[in-house]
GROMACS .gro file of C-alpha atoms in nm:
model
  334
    1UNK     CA    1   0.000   0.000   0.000
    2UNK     CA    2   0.105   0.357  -0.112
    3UNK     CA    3   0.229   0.521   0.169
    4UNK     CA    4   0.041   0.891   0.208
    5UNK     CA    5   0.301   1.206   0.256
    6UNK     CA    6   0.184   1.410   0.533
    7UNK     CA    7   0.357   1.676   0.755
    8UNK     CA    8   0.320   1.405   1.046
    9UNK     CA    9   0.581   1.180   0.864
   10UNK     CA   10   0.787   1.468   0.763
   11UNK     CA   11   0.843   1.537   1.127
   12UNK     CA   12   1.087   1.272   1.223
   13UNK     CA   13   1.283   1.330   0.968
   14UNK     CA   14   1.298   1.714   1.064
   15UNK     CA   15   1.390   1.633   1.369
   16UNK     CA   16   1.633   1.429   1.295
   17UNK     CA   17   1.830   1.704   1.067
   18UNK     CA   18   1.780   1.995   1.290
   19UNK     CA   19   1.691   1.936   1.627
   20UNK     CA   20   1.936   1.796   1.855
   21UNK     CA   21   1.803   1.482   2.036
   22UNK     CA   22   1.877   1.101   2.099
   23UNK     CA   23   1.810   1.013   1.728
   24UNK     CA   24   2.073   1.202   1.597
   25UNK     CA   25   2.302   1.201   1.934
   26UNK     CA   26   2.200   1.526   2.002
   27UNK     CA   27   2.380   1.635   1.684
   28UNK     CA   28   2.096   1.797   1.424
   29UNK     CA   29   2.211   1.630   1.031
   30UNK     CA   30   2.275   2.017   0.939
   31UNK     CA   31   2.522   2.095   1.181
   32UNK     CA   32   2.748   1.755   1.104
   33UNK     CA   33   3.142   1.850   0.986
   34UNK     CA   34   3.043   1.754   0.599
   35UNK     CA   35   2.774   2.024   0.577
   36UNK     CA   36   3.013   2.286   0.774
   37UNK     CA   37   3.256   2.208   0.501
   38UNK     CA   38   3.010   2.264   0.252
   39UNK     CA   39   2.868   2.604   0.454
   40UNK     CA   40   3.255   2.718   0.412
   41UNK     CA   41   3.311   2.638   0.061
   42UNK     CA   42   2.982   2.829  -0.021
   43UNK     CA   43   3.097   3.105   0.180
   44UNK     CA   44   3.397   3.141   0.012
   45UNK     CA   45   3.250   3.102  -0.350
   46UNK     CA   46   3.018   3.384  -0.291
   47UNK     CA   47   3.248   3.643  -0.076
   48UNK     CA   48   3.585   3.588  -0.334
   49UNK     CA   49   3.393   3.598  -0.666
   50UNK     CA   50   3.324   3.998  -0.667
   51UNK     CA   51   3.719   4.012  -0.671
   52UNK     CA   52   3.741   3.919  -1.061
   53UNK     CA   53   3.446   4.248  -1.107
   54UNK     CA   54   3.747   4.484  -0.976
   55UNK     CA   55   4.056   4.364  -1.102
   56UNK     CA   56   3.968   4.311  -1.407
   57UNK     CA   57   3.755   4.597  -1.462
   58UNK     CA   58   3.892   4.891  -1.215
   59UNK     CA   59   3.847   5.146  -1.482
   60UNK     CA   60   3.554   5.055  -1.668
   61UNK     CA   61   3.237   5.352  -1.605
   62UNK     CA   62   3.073   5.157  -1.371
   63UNK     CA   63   3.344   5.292  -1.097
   64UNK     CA   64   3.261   5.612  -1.202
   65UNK     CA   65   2.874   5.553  -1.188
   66UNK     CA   66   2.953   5.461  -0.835
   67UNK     CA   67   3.089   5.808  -0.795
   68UNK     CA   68   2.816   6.011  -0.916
   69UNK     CA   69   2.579   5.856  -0.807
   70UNK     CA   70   2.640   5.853  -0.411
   71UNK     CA   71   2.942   6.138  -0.353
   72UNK     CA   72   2.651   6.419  -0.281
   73UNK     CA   73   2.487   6.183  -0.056
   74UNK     CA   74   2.785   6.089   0.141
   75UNK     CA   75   2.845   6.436   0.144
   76UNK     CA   76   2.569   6.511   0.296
   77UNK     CA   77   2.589   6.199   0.538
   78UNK     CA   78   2.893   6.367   0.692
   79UNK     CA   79   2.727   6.707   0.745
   80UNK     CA   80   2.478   6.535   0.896
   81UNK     CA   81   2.622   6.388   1.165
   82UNK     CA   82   2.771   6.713   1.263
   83UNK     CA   83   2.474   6.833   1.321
   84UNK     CA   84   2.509   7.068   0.943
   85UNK     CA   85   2.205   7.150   0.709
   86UNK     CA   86   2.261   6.911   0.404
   87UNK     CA   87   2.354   7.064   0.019
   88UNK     CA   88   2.124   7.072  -0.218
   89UNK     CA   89   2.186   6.938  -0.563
   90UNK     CA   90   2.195   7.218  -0.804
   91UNK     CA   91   2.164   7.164  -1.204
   92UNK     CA   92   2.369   7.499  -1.308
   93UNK     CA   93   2.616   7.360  -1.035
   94UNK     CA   94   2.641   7.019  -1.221
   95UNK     CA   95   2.669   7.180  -1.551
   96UNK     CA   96   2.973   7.422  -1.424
   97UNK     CA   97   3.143   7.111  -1.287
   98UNK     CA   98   3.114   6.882  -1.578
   99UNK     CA   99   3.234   7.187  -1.791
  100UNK     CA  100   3.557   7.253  -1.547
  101UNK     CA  101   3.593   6.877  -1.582
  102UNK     CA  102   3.599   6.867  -1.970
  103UNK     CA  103   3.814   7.111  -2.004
  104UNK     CA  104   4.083   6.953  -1.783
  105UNK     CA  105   4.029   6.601  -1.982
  106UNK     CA  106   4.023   6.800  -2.324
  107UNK     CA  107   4.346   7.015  -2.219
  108UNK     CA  108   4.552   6.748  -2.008
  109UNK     CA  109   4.534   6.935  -1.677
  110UNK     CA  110   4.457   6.858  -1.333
  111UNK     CA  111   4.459   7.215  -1.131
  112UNK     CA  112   4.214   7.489  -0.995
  113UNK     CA  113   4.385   7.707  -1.243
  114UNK     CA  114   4.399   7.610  -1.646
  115UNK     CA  115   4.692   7.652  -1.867
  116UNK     CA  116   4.503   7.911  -1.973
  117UNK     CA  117   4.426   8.108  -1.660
  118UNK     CA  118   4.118   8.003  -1.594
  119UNK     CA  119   4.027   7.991  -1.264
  120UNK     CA  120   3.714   7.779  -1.105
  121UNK     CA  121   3.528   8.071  -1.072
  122UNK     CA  122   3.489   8.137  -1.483
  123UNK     CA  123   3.300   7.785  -1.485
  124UNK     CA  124   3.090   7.960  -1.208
  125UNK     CA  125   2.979   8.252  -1.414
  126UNK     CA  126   3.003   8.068  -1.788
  127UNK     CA  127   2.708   7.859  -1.607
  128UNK     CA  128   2.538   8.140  -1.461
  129UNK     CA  129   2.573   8.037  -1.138
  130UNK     CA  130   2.541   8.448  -0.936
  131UNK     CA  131   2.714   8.305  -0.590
  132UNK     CA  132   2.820   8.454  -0.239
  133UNK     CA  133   3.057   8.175  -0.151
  134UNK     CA  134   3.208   7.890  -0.389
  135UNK     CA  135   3.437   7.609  -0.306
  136UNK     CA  136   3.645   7.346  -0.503
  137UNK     CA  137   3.709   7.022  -0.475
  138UNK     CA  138   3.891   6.794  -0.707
  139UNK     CA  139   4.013   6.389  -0.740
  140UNK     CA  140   4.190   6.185  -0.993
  141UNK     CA  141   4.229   5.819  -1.000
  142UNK     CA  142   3.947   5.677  -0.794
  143UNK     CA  143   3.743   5.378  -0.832
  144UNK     CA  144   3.489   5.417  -0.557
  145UNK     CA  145   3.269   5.715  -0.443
  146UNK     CA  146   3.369   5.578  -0.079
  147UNK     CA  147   3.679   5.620  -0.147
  148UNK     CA  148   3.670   5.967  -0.259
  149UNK     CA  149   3.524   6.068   0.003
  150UNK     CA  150   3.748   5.956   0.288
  151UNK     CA  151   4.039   6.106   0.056
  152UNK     CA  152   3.871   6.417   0.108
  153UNK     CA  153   3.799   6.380   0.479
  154UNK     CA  154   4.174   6.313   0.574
  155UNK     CA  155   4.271   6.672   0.407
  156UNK     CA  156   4.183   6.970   0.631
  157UNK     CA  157   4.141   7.164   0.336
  158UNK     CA  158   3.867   6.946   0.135
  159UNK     CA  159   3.720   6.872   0.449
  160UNK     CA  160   3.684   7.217   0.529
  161UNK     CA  161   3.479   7.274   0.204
  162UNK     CA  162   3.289   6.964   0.254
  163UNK     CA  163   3.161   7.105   0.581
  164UNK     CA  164   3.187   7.431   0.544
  165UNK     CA  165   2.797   7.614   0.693
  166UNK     CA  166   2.870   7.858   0.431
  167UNK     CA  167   2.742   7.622   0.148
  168UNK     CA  168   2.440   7.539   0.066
  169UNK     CA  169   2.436   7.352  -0.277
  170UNK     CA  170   2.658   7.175  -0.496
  171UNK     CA  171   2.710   7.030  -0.789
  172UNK     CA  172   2.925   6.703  -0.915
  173UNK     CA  173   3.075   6.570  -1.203
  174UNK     CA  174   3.259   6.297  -1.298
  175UNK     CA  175   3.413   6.227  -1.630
  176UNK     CA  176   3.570   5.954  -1.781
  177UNK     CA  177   3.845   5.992  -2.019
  178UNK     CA  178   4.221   6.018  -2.101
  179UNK     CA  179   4.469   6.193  -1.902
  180UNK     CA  180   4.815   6.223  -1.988
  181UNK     CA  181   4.758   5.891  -2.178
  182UNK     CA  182   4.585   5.665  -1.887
  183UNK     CA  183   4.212   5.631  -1.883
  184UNK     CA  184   4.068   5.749  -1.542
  185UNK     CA  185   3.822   5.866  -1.321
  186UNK     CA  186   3.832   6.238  -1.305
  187UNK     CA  187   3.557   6.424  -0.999
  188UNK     CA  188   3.471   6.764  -0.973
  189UNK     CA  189   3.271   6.907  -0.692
  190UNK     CA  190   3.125   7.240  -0.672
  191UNK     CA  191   3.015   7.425  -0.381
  192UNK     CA  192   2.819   7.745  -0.333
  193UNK     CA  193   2.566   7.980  -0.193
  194UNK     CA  194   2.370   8.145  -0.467
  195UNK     CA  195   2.332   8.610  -0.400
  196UNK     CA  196   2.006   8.589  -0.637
  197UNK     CA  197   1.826   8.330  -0.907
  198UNK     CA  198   2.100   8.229  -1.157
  199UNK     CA  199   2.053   8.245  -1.501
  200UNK     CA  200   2.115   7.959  -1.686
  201UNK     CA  201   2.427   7.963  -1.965
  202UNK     CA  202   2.466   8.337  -2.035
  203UNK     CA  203   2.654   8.429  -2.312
  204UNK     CA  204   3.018   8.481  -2.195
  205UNK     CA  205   3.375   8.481  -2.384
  206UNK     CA  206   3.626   8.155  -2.279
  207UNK     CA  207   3.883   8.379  -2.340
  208UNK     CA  208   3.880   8.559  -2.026
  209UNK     CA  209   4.085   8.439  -1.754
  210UNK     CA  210   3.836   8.413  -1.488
  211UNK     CA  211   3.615   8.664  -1.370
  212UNK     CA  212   3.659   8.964  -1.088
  213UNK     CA  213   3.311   9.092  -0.938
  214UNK     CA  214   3.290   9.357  -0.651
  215UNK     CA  215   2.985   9.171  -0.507
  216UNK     CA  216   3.100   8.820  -0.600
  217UNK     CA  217   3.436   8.687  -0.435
  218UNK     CA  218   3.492   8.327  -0.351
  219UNK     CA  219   3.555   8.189  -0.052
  220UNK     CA  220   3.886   8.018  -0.017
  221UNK     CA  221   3.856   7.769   0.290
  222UNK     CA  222   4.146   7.562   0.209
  223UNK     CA  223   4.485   7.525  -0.012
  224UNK     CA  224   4.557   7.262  -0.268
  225UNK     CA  225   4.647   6.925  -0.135
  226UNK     CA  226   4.743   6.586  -0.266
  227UNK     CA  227   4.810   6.270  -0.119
  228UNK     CA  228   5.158   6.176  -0.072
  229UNK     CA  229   5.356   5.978  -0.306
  230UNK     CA  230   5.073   5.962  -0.573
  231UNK     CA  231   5.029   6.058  -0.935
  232UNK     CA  232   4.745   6.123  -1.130
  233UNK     CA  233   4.541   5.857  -1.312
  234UNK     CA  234   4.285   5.954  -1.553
  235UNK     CA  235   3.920   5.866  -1.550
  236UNK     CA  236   3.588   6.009  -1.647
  237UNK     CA  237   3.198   5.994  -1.688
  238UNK     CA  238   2.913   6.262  -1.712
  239UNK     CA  239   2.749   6.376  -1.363
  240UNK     CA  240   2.405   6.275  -1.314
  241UNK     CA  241   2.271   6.551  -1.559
  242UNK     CA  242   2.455   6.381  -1.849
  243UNK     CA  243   2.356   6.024  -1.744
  244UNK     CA  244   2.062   6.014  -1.996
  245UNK     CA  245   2.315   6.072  -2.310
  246UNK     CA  246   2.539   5.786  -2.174
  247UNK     CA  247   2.498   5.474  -2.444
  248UNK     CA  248   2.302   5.175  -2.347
  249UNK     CA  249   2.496   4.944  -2.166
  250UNK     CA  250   2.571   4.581  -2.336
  251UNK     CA  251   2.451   4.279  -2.135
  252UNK     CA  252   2.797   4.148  -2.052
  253UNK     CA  253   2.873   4.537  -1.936
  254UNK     CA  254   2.522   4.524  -1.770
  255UNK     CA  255   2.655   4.158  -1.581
  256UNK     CA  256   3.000   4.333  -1.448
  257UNK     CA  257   2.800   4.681  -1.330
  258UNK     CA  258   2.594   4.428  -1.119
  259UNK     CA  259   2.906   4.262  -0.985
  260UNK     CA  260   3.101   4.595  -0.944
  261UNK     CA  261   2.784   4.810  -0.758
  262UNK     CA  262   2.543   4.565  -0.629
  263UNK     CA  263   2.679   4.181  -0.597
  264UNK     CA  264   2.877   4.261  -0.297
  265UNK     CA  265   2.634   4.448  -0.085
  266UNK     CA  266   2.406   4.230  -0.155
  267UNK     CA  267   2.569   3.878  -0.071
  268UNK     CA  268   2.747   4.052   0.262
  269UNK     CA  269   2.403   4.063   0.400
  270UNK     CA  270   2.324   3.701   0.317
  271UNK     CA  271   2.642   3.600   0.421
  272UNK     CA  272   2.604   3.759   0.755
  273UNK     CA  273   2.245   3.657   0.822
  274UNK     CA  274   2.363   3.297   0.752
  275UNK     CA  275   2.654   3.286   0.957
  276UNK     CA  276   2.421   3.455   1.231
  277UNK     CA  277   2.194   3.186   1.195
  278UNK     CA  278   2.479   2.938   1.231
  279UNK     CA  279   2.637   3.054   1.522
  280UNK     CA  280   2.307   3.037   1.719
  281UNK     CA  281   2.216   2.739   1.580
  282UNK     CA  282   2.585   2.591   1.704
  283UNK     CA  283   2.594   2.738   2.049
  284UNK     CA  284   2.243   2.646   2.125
  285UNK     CA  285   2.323   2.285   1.988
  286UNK     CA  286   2.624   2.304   2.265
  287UNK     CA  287   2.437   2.408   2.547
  288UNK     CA  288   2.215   2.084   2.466
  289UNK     CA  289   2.460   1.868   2.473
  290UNK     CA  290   2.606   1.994   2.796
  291UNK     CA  291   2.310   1.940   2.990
  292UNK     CA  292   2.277   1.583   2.826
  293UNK     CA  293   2.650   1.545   2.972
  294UNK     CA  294   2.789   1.520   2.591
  295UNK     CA  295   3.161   1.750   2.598
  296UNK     CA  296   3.168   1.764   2.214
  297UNK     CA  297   3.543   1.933   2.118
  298UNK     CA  298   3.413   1.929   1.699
  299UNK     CA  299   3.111   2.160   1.867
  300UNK     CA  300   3.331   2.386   2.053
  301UNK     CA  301   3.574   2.400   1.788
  302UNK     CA  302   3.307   2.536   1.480
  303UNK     CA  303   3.113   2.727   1.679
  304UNK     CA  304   3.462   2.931   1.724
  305UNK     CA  305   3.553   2.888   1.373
  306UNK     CA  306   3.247   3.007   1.288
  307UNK     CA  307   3.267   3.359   1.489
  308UNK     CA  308   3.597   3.400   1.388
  309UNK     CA  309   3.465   3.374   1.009
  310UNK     CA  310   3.161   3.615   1.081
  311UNK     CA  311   3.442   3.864   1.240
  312UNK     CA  312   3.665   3.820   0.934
  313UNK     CA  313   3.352   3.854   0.651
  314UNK     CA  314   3.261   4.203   0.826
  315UNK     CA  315   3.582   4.284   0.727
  316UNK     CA  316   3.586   4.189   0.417
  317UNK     CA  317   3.426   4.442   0.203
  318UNK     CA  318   3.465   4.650  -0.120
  319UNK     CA  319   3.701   4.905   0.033
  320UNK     CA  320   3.945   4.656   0.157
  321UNK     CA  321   3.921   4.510  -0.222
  322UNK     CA  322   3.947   4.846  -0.342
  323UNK     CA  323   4.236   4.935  -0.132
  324UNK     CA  324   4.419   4.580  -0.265
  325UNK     CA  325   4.378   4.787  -0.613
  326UNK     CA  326   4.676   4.969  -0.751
  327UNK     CA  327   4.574   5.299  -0.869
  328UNK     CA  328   4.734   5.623  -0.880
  329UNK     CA  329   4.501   5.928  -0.689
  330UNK     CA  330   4.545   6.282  -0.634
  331UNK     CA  331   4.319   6.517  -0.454
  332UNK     CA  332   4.272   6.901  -0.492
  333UNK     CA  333   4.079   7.156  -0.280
  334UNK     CA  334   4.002   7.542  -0.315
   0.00000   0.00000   0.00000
């Protein structure tokens, strides 16, 4: 006779693969040493195959999407927690930026101050931007917004402009492109306080070497900076206001942007909730078979192995992979 499947004759076997008790010698199937082995091997599979996504493709745009995508908000993250109103995004802001940025790409520079004389504040006014206050900041090299952004931090001078109360928009671009015959990622970031409504593009000659306004002078807060024992590395992409003229990315491209901005993120949090799962699982598992009068080293033993791996996968993250990158960066405030 055709034995009937119900949950009543599931629930031995259940038992038997997760629940410590005299069946399994108080030792659930899912916790044996094989399927440890095999919660390790997974582990590693999913944590080590991002690495591939950013050594093979460290200057590919995705980097750079990064960048522009999440600079303004970490920006603002860090005013935030000292207690600073947060910038707002500005269009004519973005559009000055990109423009300074182009025009370093195009003419092989990477300065406040052009070849030709041009200082930041002539991409203020070609954009229309009217302003009170305006502040620079500048990087070269990077492949990570996060990465950008602590550059910054560590430099009194960018970090002075990044929390300056003063400001209260901004504007970022970042650009893609060659630099002294290396592709890199080049960022621009704009700060400012508008005097009245700007007026977008007005009609004003490139020739001039900057601008000088009675009403309108910058605000200096730092000097230029770089970090020690680097040299520049090109890179670029449009801001976010030139995103929609960006080409359509190929699937493979599509497969490696996934991998490079959301792969890692995403298995970190599986990974952790896993091994969280598996600790308690473990130490619970001991503390049954102590008060069955079971001393089990192999339980001891994992459950440590497997805190020490939860410890280490925290750890383990895109900025430490990042870091493990060579790559050439420079930094620039004003």
């Amino acid at each position: 006779m055709e034995k009937i499947f119900t949950i009543k004759n599931l629930q031995p076997q259940l038992k038997f693969a997760f629940w410590p008790c005299p069946e399994n010698e108080f030792h659930p199937l899912f916790l044996q040493r094989r399927f440890l082995i095999y919660y390790l091997l997974l582990f590693l599979v999913l944590r080590l195959i991002v690495f591939p996504f950013y050594f093979l493709f460290p200057s590919t745009s995705f980097f750079a999407e990064v960048v522009s995508s999440t600079l303004i908000e970490l920006t603002n993250q860090d005013r935030q927690a000292r207690g600073l109103a947060t910038l707002k995004e500005n269009p004519i802001l973005t559009q000055a930026a990109y423009a300074k940025a182009r025009d370093m790409i195009e003419n092989d520079y990477f300065s406040h101050v052009s070849p030709d004389g041009l200082s930041p504040w002539y991409w203020f006014k070609k954009s229309g931007y009217n302003y009170q206050v305006a502040g620079e900041n500048l990087a070269i090299g990077f492949l990570d917004s996060g990465e950008v952004e602590k550059a910054w931090n560590n430099s009194p001078s960018h970090q002075q402009n990044l929390l300056s109360p003063s400001y209260k928009e901004i504007g970022i671009a970042v650009v893609k492109g060659d630099f002294q015959g290396q592709e890199t990622t080049l960022v621009v970031q704009f700060f400012g306080s508008p005097k009245s409504t700007p007026v977008l593009k007005p009609d004003v000659d490139k020739g001039t070497s900057g601008f000088k306004s009675p009403t309108s002078t910058p605000s200096t807060p730092g000097v230029s900076s770089s970090a020690p024992g680097v040299s520049p590395t090109p890179a670029v992409m449009a801001g976010e206001t030139q995103k929609a003229s960006e080409e359509k990315l190929s699937l493979p491209e599509e497969i490696i942007g996934f991998g490079v901005t959301q792969y890692d993120p995403l298995t970190s949090r599986l990974v952790s909730l896993f091994l969280l799962f598996l600790i308690g699982a473990l130490i619970f598992n001991l503390f049954v078979s102590l008060a069955q009068g079971i001393k089990s080293r192999d339980l001891v033993l994992s459950t440590t192995f497997f805190i020490l791996l939860f410890i280490l996968s925290n750890f383990l993250d895109k900025q430490l992979i990042i870091s493990l990158i060579p790559h050439n960066v420079i930094i620039n405030g004003l």
